[in-house]
Coordinates of C-alpha atoms in Angstrom, one line a residue:
M276 CA 185.2 111.3 185.8
D277 CA 185.7 114.3 183.5
S278 CA 185.8 117.4 185.8
R279 CA 186.3 119.7 182.9
P280 CA 183.4 122.3 182.6
P281 CA 181.2 121.8 179.5
Q282 CA 182.4 123.5 176.4
P283 CA 180.2 125.2 173.8
F284 CA 181.0 122.7 171.0
D285 CA 181.0 119.5 173.0
F286 CA 177.6 118.4 171.6
L287 CA 179.1 118.3 168.1
Q288 CA 181.7 115.6 169.0
D289 CA 181.3 112.4 167.0
G290 CA 179.0 114.3 164.6
G291 CA 180.9 113.2 161.5
E292 CA 181.6 115.3 158.5
T293 CA 178.5 117.4 159.0
G294 CA 179.3 118.0 162.6
A295 CA 182.6 119.5 161.6
L296 CA 180.8 121.7 159.0
I297 CA 178.4 122.9 161.6
R298 CA 181.3 123.7 164.0
S299 CA 183.0 125.8 161.3
H300 CA 179.9 127.4 159.9
D301 CA 179.3 131.2 160.7
W302 CA 176.0 131.0 162.4
S303 CA 176.1 134.6 163.5
T304 CA 174.7 135.5 160.1
T305 CA 171.6 133.5 160.8
P306 CA 168.7 134.0 163.1
L307 CA 170.2 131.3 165.4
G308 CA 173.3 133.4 166.2
A309 CA 176.6 131.9 167.3
I310 CA 176.7 128.4 168.6
P311 CA 177.6 129.4 172.2
G312 CA 174.3 131.2 172.4
W313 CA 172.2 128.2 171.3
P314 CA 169.6 127.0 173.7
Q315 CA 170.2 123.6 175.2
S316 CA 167.1 122.1 173.6
L317 CA 168.7 122.9 170.2
K318 CA 172.1 121.5 171.1
T319 CA 170.6 118.3 172.5
T320 CA 168.4 117.8 169.4
V321 CA 171.4 118.4 167.0
A322 CA 173.6 116.0 169.0
L323 CA 171.0 113.3 168.8
M324 CA 170.5 113.9 165.1
L325 CA 174.2 113.9 164.2
R326 CA 174.6 110.4 165.7
S327 CA 171.6 108.9 163.9
P328 CA 172.2 106.7 160.8
V329 CA 168.8 107.8 159.5
P330 CA 168.6 110.9 157.3
M331 CA 167.4 113.7 159.5
V332 CA 167.0 117.5 159.2
L333 CA 166.1 120.0 161.9
L334 CA 164.1 123.1 160.9
W335 CA 164.7 125.6 163.7
G336 CA 162.8 128.7 164.4
T337 CA 160.0 130.2 162.5
D338 CA 162.2 130.5 159.4
G339 CA 163.0 126.8 159.5
I340 CA 166.8 127.2 159.6
M341 CA 168.2 123.8 158.3
I342 CA 170.6 121.7 160.3
Y343 CA 171.2 118.0 159.2
N344 CA 173.3 114.9 159.6
D345 CA 175.7 113.0 157.4
A346 CA 172.9 110.7 156.1
Y347 CA 170.9 113.6 155.0
T348 CA 173.8 114.9 152.8
V349 CA 173.3 111.9 150.5
F350 CA 169.6 112.9 150.0
A351 CA 170.6 116.6 149.6
A352 CA 173.1 115.5 146.9
G353 CA 174.4 118.6 144.9
R354 CA 172.7 121.1 147.3
H355 CA 175.0 120.1 150.1
P356 CA 176.5 122.0 151.9
R357 CA 174.6 125.1 150.7
L358 CA 171.5 123.9 152.5
L359 CA 173.3 124.1 155.9
G360 CA 172.1 127.2 157.8
S361 CA 169.6 128.1 155.0
K362 CA 165.9 128.7 155.4
V363 CA 163.9 125.6 154.3
L364 CA 161.6 127.6 152.1
E365 CA 164.5 129.0 150.2
G366 CA 166.7 126.0 150.3
W367 CA 164.0 123.8 148.7
A368 CA 162.2 126.5 146.8
E369 CA 160.6 124.0 144.4
V370 CA 158.7 122.5 147.3
A371 CA 158.2 125.7 149.3
D372 CA 154.4 125.2 149.6
F373 CA 154.9 121.7 150.9
N374 CA 157.4 122.8 153.5
A375 CA 155.4 125.9 154.5
N376 CA 152.6 123.5 155.6
V377 CA 155.1 121.4 157.5
M378 CA 156.3 124.4 159.4
R379 CA 152.8 125.6 160.1
V380 CA 151.7 122.3 161.5
G381 CA 154.9 121.5 163.3
M382 CA 155.3 124.9 165.0
A383 CA 151.8 124.6 166.1
G384 CA 152.7 121.4 167.9
G385 CA 151.3 119.0 165.3
T386 CA 152.9 116.0 163.6
L387 CA 152.9 114.8 160.0
S388 CA 153.7 111.5 158.3
Y389 CA 153.9 110.7 154.6
R390 CA 154.6 107.4 152.9
D391 CA 156.0 107.4 149.4
Q392 CA 155.4 111.1 149.1
E393 CA 156.1 112.1 145.5
L394 CA 158.0 115.4 145.0
T395 CA 160.0 117.1 142.2
L396 CA 163.4 118.2 143.4
Y397 CA 166.4 119.9 141.8
R398 CA 169.1 118.3 143.8
N399 CA 171.6 118.2 140.9
G400 CA 170.4 121.2 138.9
V401 CA 167.8 119.2 137.0
P402 CA 164.3 118.2 138.0
E403 CA 163.8 114.7 139.2
Q404 CA 160.9 112.8 140.5
V405 CA 161.5 111.4 144.0
W406 CA 159.5 109.4 146.5
M407 CA 160.1 109.7 150.3
N408 CA 158.8 108.5 153.6
L409 CA 158.6 111.7 155.7
D410 CA 157.9 112.0 159.5
Y411 CA 157.7 115.5 161.1
S412 CA 157.7 116.1 164.9
P413 CA 157.8 119.4 166.9
V414 CA 160.9 120.0 169.1
L415 CA 160.1 121.9 172.3
D416 CA 162.4 124.6 173.5
E417 CA 163.1 125.7 177.1
S418 CA 159.7 127.4 177.3
G419 CA 157.9 124.2 176.5
R420 CA 156.7 125.5 173.2
P421 CA 157.8 124.2 169.7
G422 CA 161.1 125.7 168.9
G423 CA 161.5 123.8 165.6
V424 CA 160.5 120.8 163.6
L425 CA 162.6 117.6 163.3
A426 CA 162.1 115.6 160.1
V427 CA 163.1 112.1 159.4
V428 CA 163.6 111.8 155.6
V429 CA 163.9 108.3 154.0
E430 CA 164.0 108.3 150.2
T431 CA 162.1 105.4 148.7
S432 CA 162.5 106.3 145.1
D433 CA 164.4 103.1 144.1
R434 CA 161.8 100.9 145.8
V435 CA 158.9 102.9 144.4
K436 CA 160.4 102.8 140.9
T437 CA 161.2 99.1 141.3
E438 CA 157.7 98.3 142.4
A439 CA 156.2 100.4 139.6
A440 CA 158.4 98.7 137.1
L441 CA 157.4 95.4 138.6
R442 CA 153.7 96.3 138.4
D443 CA 154.3 97.4 134.8
S444 CA 156.1 94.2 134.1
E445 CA 153.3 92.2 135.7
M446 CA 150.7 94.1 133.7
R447 CA 152.6 93.5 130.5
L448 CA 153.1 89.9 131.4
R449 CA 149.4 89.6 132.2
G450 CA 148.7 91.3 128.9
V451 CA 150.9 88.8 127.2
L452 CA 149.5 85.8 129.0
D453 CA 145.9 87.0 128.4
G454 CA 146.7 87.6 124.8
M455 CA 148.1 84.1 124.3
G456 CA 146.1 81.7 122.2
E457 CA 147.1 78.9 124.6
S458 CA 145.7 78.4 128.1
L459 CA 148.0 78.8 131.1
A460 CA 147.5 77.7 134.7
L461 CA 149.9 78.2 137.6
L462 CA 150.0 75.4 140.2
D463 CA 151.7 75.7 143.6
K464 CA 153.6 72.8 145.2
D465 CA 150.3 71.3 146.4
F466 CA 148.9 71.3 142.8
R467 CA 146.6 74.2 143.8
I468 CA 145.6 76.5 140.9
I469 CA 146.8 79.9 141.9
D470 CA 146.3 81.8 138.6
M471 CA 145.0 81.3 135.1
N472 CA 145.1 83.5 132.0
A473 CA 142.1 84.7 130.1
E474 CA 142.2 81.9 127.5
A475 CA 142.3 79.2 130.3
L476 CA 139.2 80.8 131.9
R477 CA 137.5 81.0 128.5
L478 CA 138.2 77.3 127.9
E479 CA 136.9 76.4 131.3
S480 CA 133.7 78.3 130.6
R481 CA 133.0 78.8 134.3
P482 CA 133.7 81.5 136.9
R483 CA 137.2 82.0 138.4
D484 CA 136.1 81.1 141.9
E485 CA 135.1 77.6 140.7
V486 CA 138.7 77.0 139.6
I487 CA 141.2 79.4 141.3
G488 CA 142.2 78.2 144.7
K489 CA 141.2 74.6 144.1
T490 CA 143.6 71.7 143.6
H491 CA 143.7 70.1 140.1
W492 CA 141.7 67.2 141.3
E493 CA 139.1 69.4 143.0
A494 CA 138.7 71.6 139.9
H495 CA 138.7 68.6 137.4
P496 CA 137.4 65.5 139.2
D497 CA 136.7 63.7 135.9
A498 CA 140.2 64.3 134.4
D499 CA 142.2 61.4 133.1
P500 CA 144.2 60.0 136.1
A501 CA 147.3 59.9 133.9
L502 CA 147.1 63.7 133.9
G503 CA 147.6 63.9 137.6
E504 CA 150.4 61.4 137.4
M505 CA 152.0 63.6 134.8
F506 CA 151.9 66.6 137.1
R507 CA 153.4 64.6 140.0
R508 CA 156.2 63.3 137.7
A509 CA 157.0 66.9 136.6
M510 CA 157.1 68.1 140.2
A511 CA 159.2 65.1 141.3
T512 CA 161.7 65.2 138.5
R513 CA 161.7 68.9 137.9
K514 CA 161.6 68.2 134.2
P515 CA 158.9 69.2 131.6
V516 CA 156.3 66.6 130.6
N517 CA 153.8 66.4 127.8
M518 CA 150.6 64.5 127.0
R519 CA 147.3 64.7 125.1
H520 CA 144.1 63.3 126.5
R521 CA 140.4 63.2 126.0
Y522 CA 138.5 65.3 128.6
V523 CA 134.8 65.7 129.4
W524 CA 134.2 69.2 130.8
P525 CA 131.8 69.6 133.8
H526 CA 129.2 71.0 131.4
G527 CA 129.4 67.9 129.2
R528 CA 131.6 69.1 126.4
V529 CA 134.1 66.6 125.1
S530 CA 137.5 67.9 124.0
W531 CA 141.0 66.7 123.2
I532 CA 143.5 68.6 125.3
S533 CA 147.2 69.0 124.7
M534 CA 149.1 69.5 128.0
H535 CA 152.7 70.7 128.7
A536 CA 153.8 71.1 132.3
Y537 CA 157.0 73.0 133.2
P538 CA 158.5 73.2 136.7
V539 CA 158.6 76.9 137.8
G540 CA 159.9 77.7 141.2
D541 CA 158.4 75.2 143.6
G542 CA 155.3 74.8 141.4
L543 CA 154.2 74.2 137.8
A544 CA 153.3 76.2 134.8
V545 CA 150.8 74.2 132.8
F546 CA 150.2 75.2 129.2
Y547 CA 147.3 73.5 127.5
G548 CA 145.0 74.0 124.5
D549 CA 142.0 72.5 122.9
I550 CA 143.2 70.4 120.0
T551 CA 139.9 68.7 119.2
E552 CA 139.8 69.9 115.6
Q553 CA 143.4 68.9 115.1
V554 CA 142.8 65.4 116.5
E555 CA 139.6 65.0 114.4
A556 CA 141.5 66.2 111.3
E557 CA 144.3 63.7 112.0
E558 CA 141.8 61.0 112.4
R559 CA 140.1 61.9 109.1
L560 CA 143.5 62.1 107.5
R561 CA 144.4 58.6 108.9
E562 CA 141.1 57.2 107.6
S563 CA 141.7 58.9 104.2
E564 CA 145.2 57.5 104.0
E565 CA 144.0 54.1 104.9
R566 CA 141.3 54.2 102.2
L567 CA 143.9 55.4 99.7
R568 CA 146.2 52.6 100.8
L569 CA 143.5 50.0 100.4
M570 CA 142.6 51.4 97.0
A571 CA 146.3 51.4 96.0
D572 CA 146.8 47.9 97.2
A573 CA 143.7 46.7 95.3
V574 CA 145.1 48.1 92.0
P575 CA 147.0 45.4 90.0
Q576 CA 149.7 47.8 89.0
I577 CA 152.6 49.0 91.1
I578 CA 151.9 52.5 92.5
W579 CA 154.6 54.6 94.1
I580 CA 155.4 58.1 95.5
T581 CA 158.7 59.8 95.9
D582 CA 159.6 63.3 97.1
A583 CA 161.2 65.9 94.8
Q584 CA 164.7 64.5 95.3
G585 CA 163.6 60.9 94.5
N586 CA 163.4 59.6 98.0
A587 CA 160.8 56.9 98.2
E588 CA 157.7 57.6 100.4
F589 CA 155.2 54.9 99.4
F590 CA 155.0 51.7 97.5
N591 CA 151.8 49.7 97.3
R592 CA 151.5 45.9 98.0
Q593 CA 152.0 44.9 94.4
W594 CA 155.6 46.1 94.5
F595 CA 156.4 43.8 97.4
L596 CA 154.5 40.9 95.9
Y597 CA 156.3 41.2 92.6
T598 CA 159.8 41.9 93.9
G599 CA 159.7 39.9 97.1
A600 CA 161.3 42.9 98.9
V601 CA 160.6 43.2 102.6
N602 CA 161.4 47.0 103.0
G603 CA 160.6 49.7 100.6
P604 CA 163.4 51.0 98.4
A605 CA 165.2 54.2 99.6
T606 CA 165.6 56.2 96.4
A607 CA 164.8 56.1 92.7
A608 CA 168.5 55.5 92.0
R609 CA 168.5 52.5 94.3
I610 CA 165.5 51.1 92.5
A611 CA 167.3 51.4 89.2
L612 CA 170.4 49.8 90.6
D613 CA 168.8 46.9 92.5
F614 CA 165.7 46.0 90.4
V615 CA 166.0 47.4 86.9
H616 CA 167.7 45.3 84.2
P617 CA 171.3 46.5 83.8
D618 CA 170.7 47.2 80.1
D619 CA 167.8 49.6 81.0
E620 CA 169.3 51.3 84.1
A621 CA 171.2 54.1 82.3
A622 CA 168.2 55.0 80.1
T623 CA 165.9 55.0 83.1
M624 CA 168.0 57.4 85.1
R625 CA 168.5 59.7 82.1
A626 CA 164.7 59.9 81.6
Y627 CA 164.2 60.5 85.3
E628 CA 166.8 63.3 85.6
E629 CA 165.4 64.9 82.4
A630 CA 161.9 64.9 83.9
R631 CA 163.2 66.4 87.1
R632 CA 165.1 69.1 85.2
T633 CA 162.2 70.1 82.9
G634 CA 159.3 69.4 85.4
G635 CA 157.7 67.2 82.7
V636 CA 156.2 63.7 82.8
F637 CA 158.6 60.9 83.5
E638 CA 157.9 57.9 81.2
V639 CA 160.1 55.0 80.4
E640 CA 159.8 51.3 79.5
H641 CA 162.2 49.0 81.3
R642 CA 162.5 45.5 82.8
I643 CA 162.1 44.9 86.5
R644 CA 163.4 41.8 88.2
S645 CA 160.8 39.6 90.0
K646 CA 161.3 37.7 93.2
E647 CA 162.0 34.6 91.1
G648 CA 164.8 36.4 89.3
E649 CA 163.0 36.8 86.0
Y650 CA 162.7 40.2 84.3
R651 CA 159.4 41.5 82.9
W652 CA 158.7 44.7 80.9
F653 CA 156.9 47.6 82.7
L654 CA 155.7 50.9 81.4
V655 CA 156.7 53.5 84.1
R656 CA 155.0 56.8 84.2
A657 CA 155.0 59.5 86.9
E658 CA 153.7 63.1 87.0
P659 CA 155.0 65.8 89.3
Y660 CA 152.9 67.3 92.1
R661 CA 153.6 71.0 92.7
D662 CA 153.2 73.2 95.8
L663 CA 150.1 75.3 95.2
R664 CA 151.8 78.4 96.6
T665 CA 155.3 78.2 95.2
G666 CA 154.8 76.0 92.2
E667 CA 157.8 74.0 93.1
I668 CA 157.7 70.2 92.6
V669 CA 157.3 68.5 96.0
R670 CA 156.4 64.9 95.0
W671 CA 156.2 62.5 92.1
F672 CA 153.2 60.2 91.8
G673 CA 154.0 57.2 89.6
V674 CA 152.6 53.9 88.3
S675 CA 154.5 50.9 86.9
I676 CA 152.3 48.8 84.5
D677 CA 153.2 45.3 83.5
I678 CA 153.4 45.4 79.7
H679 CA 155.4 42.2 79.3
G680 CA 152.7 40.4 77.3
R681 CA 152.4 43.4 75.0
R682 CA 156.2 43.7 74.5
V683 CA 156.5 40.0 73.8
A684 CA 153.6 40.2 71.3
E685 CA 155.2 43.2 69.7
E686 CA 158.6 41.5 69.4
H687 CA 156.9 38.4 68.1
Q688 CA 154.9 40.4 65.6
S689 CA 158.0 42.2 64.5
L690 CA 159.7 38.9 64.1
L691 CA 156.8 37.5 62.2
I692 CA 156.8 40.5 59.9
N693 CA 160.5 40.2 59.3
E694 CA 160.1 36.5 58.8
L695 CA 157.1 37.0 56.4
N696 CA 159.1 39.5 54.4
H697 CA 162.0 37.1 54.2
R698 CA 159.7 34.2 53.3
V699 CA 157.7 36.2 50.7
K700 CA 161.0 37.2 49.1
N701 CA 162.2 33.7 49.1
T702 CA 158.9 32.3 47.9
L703 CA 158.7 34.9 45.1
A704 CA 162.3 34.0 44.2
T705 CA 161.3 30.3 44.2
V706 CA 158.2 31.0 42.1
Q707 CA 160.2 33.1 39.7
S708 CA 162.9 30.4 39.3
V709 CA 160.3 27.6 39.0
A710 CA 158.3 29.6 36.3
S711 CA 161.5 30.6 34.4
Q712 CA 162.8 27.1 34.3
T713 CA 159.5 25.5 33.6
L714 CA 158.7 27.8 30.7
R715 CA 162.3 27.4 29.3
N716 CA 162.1 23.6 29.4
A717 CA 158.5 23.0 28.4
E718 CA 157.8 21.5 25.0
S719 CA 154.4 23.2 24.8
T720 CA 152.2 25.8 26.5
D721 CA 149.9 23.1 28.0
Q722 CA 152.9 21.2 29.3
A723 CA 154.3 24.4 30.8
K724 CA 151.0 25.2 32.4
E725 CA 150.6 21.8 33.9
A726 CA 154.1 21.6 35.3
L727 CA 153.9 25.2 36.7
E728 CA 150.5 24.6 38.4
A729 CA 151.7 21.3 39.9
R730 CA 154.9 22.9 41.3
L731 CA 153.0 25.9 42.7
F732 CA 150.4 23.7 44.3
A733 CA 153.1 21.7 46.0
L734 CA 154.6 25.0 47.3
S735 CA 151.1 26.1 48.4
R736 CA 150.4 22.8 50.3
A737 CA 153.7 23.1 52.2
H738 CA 152.7 26.7 53.1
D739 CA 149.4 25.5 54.4
V740 CA 151.2 23.1 56.8
L741 CA 153.6 25.8 58.0
T742 CA 150.8 28.4 58.4
R743 CA 148.9 26.0 60.7
E744 CA 152.1 25.8 62.8
N745 CA 152.6 29.6 62.8
W746 CA 155.7 29.1 60.7
E747 CA 157.6 27.8 63.7
G748 CA 158.3 24.5 61.9
A749 CA 156.3 21.5 60.7
D750 CA 156.0 17.8 61.2
L751 CA 157.9 16.0 58.5
Y752 CA 155.2 13.4 58.2
D753 CA 152.6 16.1 57.4
I754 CA 154.9 17.6 54.8
V755 CA 155.5 14.3 53.0
E756 CA 151.9 13.3 53.2
Q757 CA 150.7 16.6 51.7
A758 CA 153.3 16.5 49.0
V759 CA 152.3 13.0 47.7
A760 CA 148.6 13.2 48.5
P761 CA 147.6 14.2 44.9
Y762 CA 149.2 11.0 43.6
S763 CA 147.5 8.6 45.9
S764 CA 144.4 7.1 44.3
R765 CA 141.5 5.9 46.4
G766 CA 141.7 2.1 47.0
E767 CA 145.4 1.8 46.0
D768 CA 148.3 1.3 48.4
R769 CA 151.3 2.3 46.3
L770 CA 152.8 5.1 48.4
H771 CA 154.5 3.9 51.6
L772 CA 155.6 6.4 54.2
A773 CA 157.9 5.3 57.1
G774 CA 159.5 7.6 59.7
S775 CA 159.0 9.0 63.2
R776 CA 157.4 12.3 64.0
V777 CA 160.2 14.8 63.3
R778 CA 159.8 18.6 63.4
V779 CA 161.7 20.4 60.7
P780 CA 162.4 24.1 60.2
P781 CA 160.2 26.0 57.7
R782 CA 163.1 26.2 55.2
T783 CA 163.6 22.4 55.3
A784 CA 159.9 21.8 55.0
L785 CA 159.6 23.9 51.8
A786 CA 162.7 22.4 50.2
L787 CA 161.5 18.9 50.8
A788 CA 158.0 19.6 49.6
M789 CA 159.3 21.0 46.3
A790 CA 161.7 18.0 45.9
L791 CA 159.0 15.4 46.6
Q792 CA 156.7 17.2 44.1
E793 CA 159.3 16.8 41.4
L794 CA 160.0 13.2 42.2
A795 CA 156.3 12.3 42.2
T796 CA 155.8 14.1 38.9
N797 CA 158.6 12.2 37.3
A798 CA 157.3 8.9 38.8
V799 CA 153.8 9.6 37.2
K800 CA 155.4 10.3 33.8
Y801 CA 158.2 7.7 33.6
G802 CA 158.6 5.8 36.9
A803 CA 156.7 3.7 39.4
L804 CA 153.4 5.5 39.1
S805 CA 153.3 5.3 35.3
N806 CA 151.9 1.7 35.4
E807 CA 149.5 -0.1 37.7
A808 CA 152.1 -2.2 39.7
G809 CA 154.7 0.3 40.7
E810 CA 155.2 1.4 44.3
I811 CA 157.1 4.2 46.1
R812 CA 158.7 4.0 49.6
I813 CA 159.6 7.2 51.3
A814 CA 161.5 6.7 54.6
W815 CA 163.3 9.1 56.9
S816 CA 165.3 9.0 60.1
V817 CA 167.4 11.2 62.4
H818 CA 171.0 10.3 63.2
A819 CA 173.3 12.0 65.7
T820 CA 176.5 12.8 64.0
G821 CA 179.0 14.8 65.9
S822 CA 177.4 17.7 67.9
E823 CA 174.3 18.1 65.7
P824 CA 171.5 15.8 64.5
R825 CA 171.2 15.1 60.8
L826 CA 168.1 14.2 58.8
H827 CA 168.3 11.2 56.3
V828 CA 165.5 10.9 53.7
R829 CA 165.3 8.1 51.1
W830 CA 162.9 8.0 48.0
E831 CA 162.8 4.6 46.4
E832 CA 160.7 3.4 43.4
R833 CA 160.0 -0.2 42.6
G834 CA 157.8 -2.1 40.1
G835 CA 157.7 0.5 37.5
P836 CA 159.2 0.4 33.9
A837 CA 162.9 -0.3 33.6
V838 CA 164.8 2.8 34.2
R839 CA 167.7 4.1 32.2
P840 CA 169.9 7.1 33.2
P841 CA 168.8 10.3 31.4
S842 CA 171.0 11.6 28.7
R843 CA 170.7 15.1 30.2
R844 CA 169.8 16.7 33.6
G845 CA 166.4 18.3 33.5
F846 CA 165.0 21.1 35.5
G847 CA 163.4 18.7 38.0
S848 CA 166.7 17.1 38.8
R849 CA 168.4 20.5 39.1
L850 CA 165.6 21.8 41.3
I851 CA 166.0 18.8 43.7
E852 CA 169.7 19.1 43.9
R853 CA 169.7 22.9 44.3
S854 CA 166.8 23.0 46.9
L855 CA 168.1 20.2 49.0
S856 CA 171.9 20.6 48.6
Q857 CA 172.2 24.4 48.6
D858 CA 169.2 25.5 50.7
L859 CA 169.6 22.8 53.4
G860 CA 173.4 22.7 53.4
G861 CA 173.4 19.0 52.9
T862 CA 174.1 16.4 50.2
T863 CA 171.6 15.0 47.6
R864 CA 172.1 12.0 45.4
I865 CA 169.8 10.7 42.6
E866 CA 170.4 7.2 41.2
F867 CA 168.8 5.5 38.2
P868 CA 169.1 1.7 38.7
P869 CA 166.9 -0.4 36.4
T870 CA 164.5 -1.2 39.3
G871 CA 163.6 2.4 39.9
V872 CA 164.8 5.9 40.8
I873 CA 166.4 6.3 44.2
C874 CA 167.0 9.7 45.8
T875 CA 168.8 10.1 49.1
V876 CA 169.1 13.3 51.1
D877 CA 171.4 13.9 54.1
A878 CA 171.2 17.4 55.7
P879 CA 171.4 19.1 59.2
L880 CA 168.1 19.0 61.0
A881 CA 168.5 22.4 62.7

């Protein structure tokens, strides 16, 4: 046991830094006087205060002389240690009125308590807004009357500011959520709706108390069961889930709703919106696209669409029916490579790139391979579709029209025209030669006229046969028959034709017709047809010699006047030899035995 008598400063032991300051402070300059003269009630209160971890300050006497603990120094900040021993109304002059009321109430024996009291203090030389919890109690002296006021000061500025910031944040968040065009509902772990934003309540079209506080199934008993399963899956997996569903609201309105559930904390944040107009627009678009597809498939031409870079987006049914392709082609370049005739590929791509460069119409004629491996001609035409806002090309809409028949007809027509020009020139040359030779060798005008007409008629009859056959060739029997027809009298059987049906080229037909005309004319004048008993046999056959067939024709006269070889070669003989030998590339031989003229021809059939 400590037998040492109490010392004046014992109550300041374990008083911390502030206790030491109190010990060294000159209190004789204050109304309290030196420490040894302090009343025991003051010492006891100071001792208690110094050992408290809570900020405390003692306002002693009517002047409220300030004595405080270490915890209070943190609150006093830059005013410590000047506040120690000062009068409270002077030490905190900016809140003198507030403290005057405290002193008045406390010294009268009353208590005061404030929560989050807002004050403006100059603790560091500048005004700052602070919030405090303040509790004031009177301290009784030895006479039993209030000798001072003990204040417990707990600053709550950080908490108040945090709470205010949180309220501001919540208000901003609420403003953001209520300003959203999408509905938001918050569900707890039991799927109970704990909050909704303004858009969600607008979509619900019913009071908050009919929705808030109810589980999803209570608030929406007619919802698609899959929606509840979606919420359970999101809660169980803690992963976002999405779906769209058709919903009938309690008031009967039918809507399509898009739902997105996100795990938040131990609950869910569910964003949803009415997409009825979008779904109906998509359905109309699908119906429109289906109608357009049906229309495109009904068109007999190939219809196609590519994007601005030539990537294929659509080909109608005709493309697949014609090409036999299973999948649509990837690009315009791939089409040219895989389906367009190799001779047309480069021209096609040049035309396409030029159209892309200039933004003009793409048009080309090329051959496309069919599923049978055959190529047909197509007219390909595509026009650019531009973005209405930017004017940039975004797609090409094209059609490929089968023009094979037209191209073949044009080529055939061109061939016919060229052939006609060639034939007309040859015919005119023949007519010129016939006329020149006939007039030069005729003994009289009448004889010239008769010979010229006969030869031109023979040429005309051969032309008739060839015209009926589109000048693609003629049957040799028809040529021979037409050539000798003028010399066959009714009731007589003096001309005998023998040979199979053989088609000969136009050039061969004309040459043979002219030769037969000359032979028949000579037979009428001098040979087998100049009397009533003579006959003529015309026979022909085809023999394979080497790699090409050859035509063999024999004209043989019998029963006419005895024949003598001519003293000179006339125009007829020269015509026969020239036409058949030179024009046909074969050999011709005319013989004059006494029994009758014999003419043999051997020439290529092709």
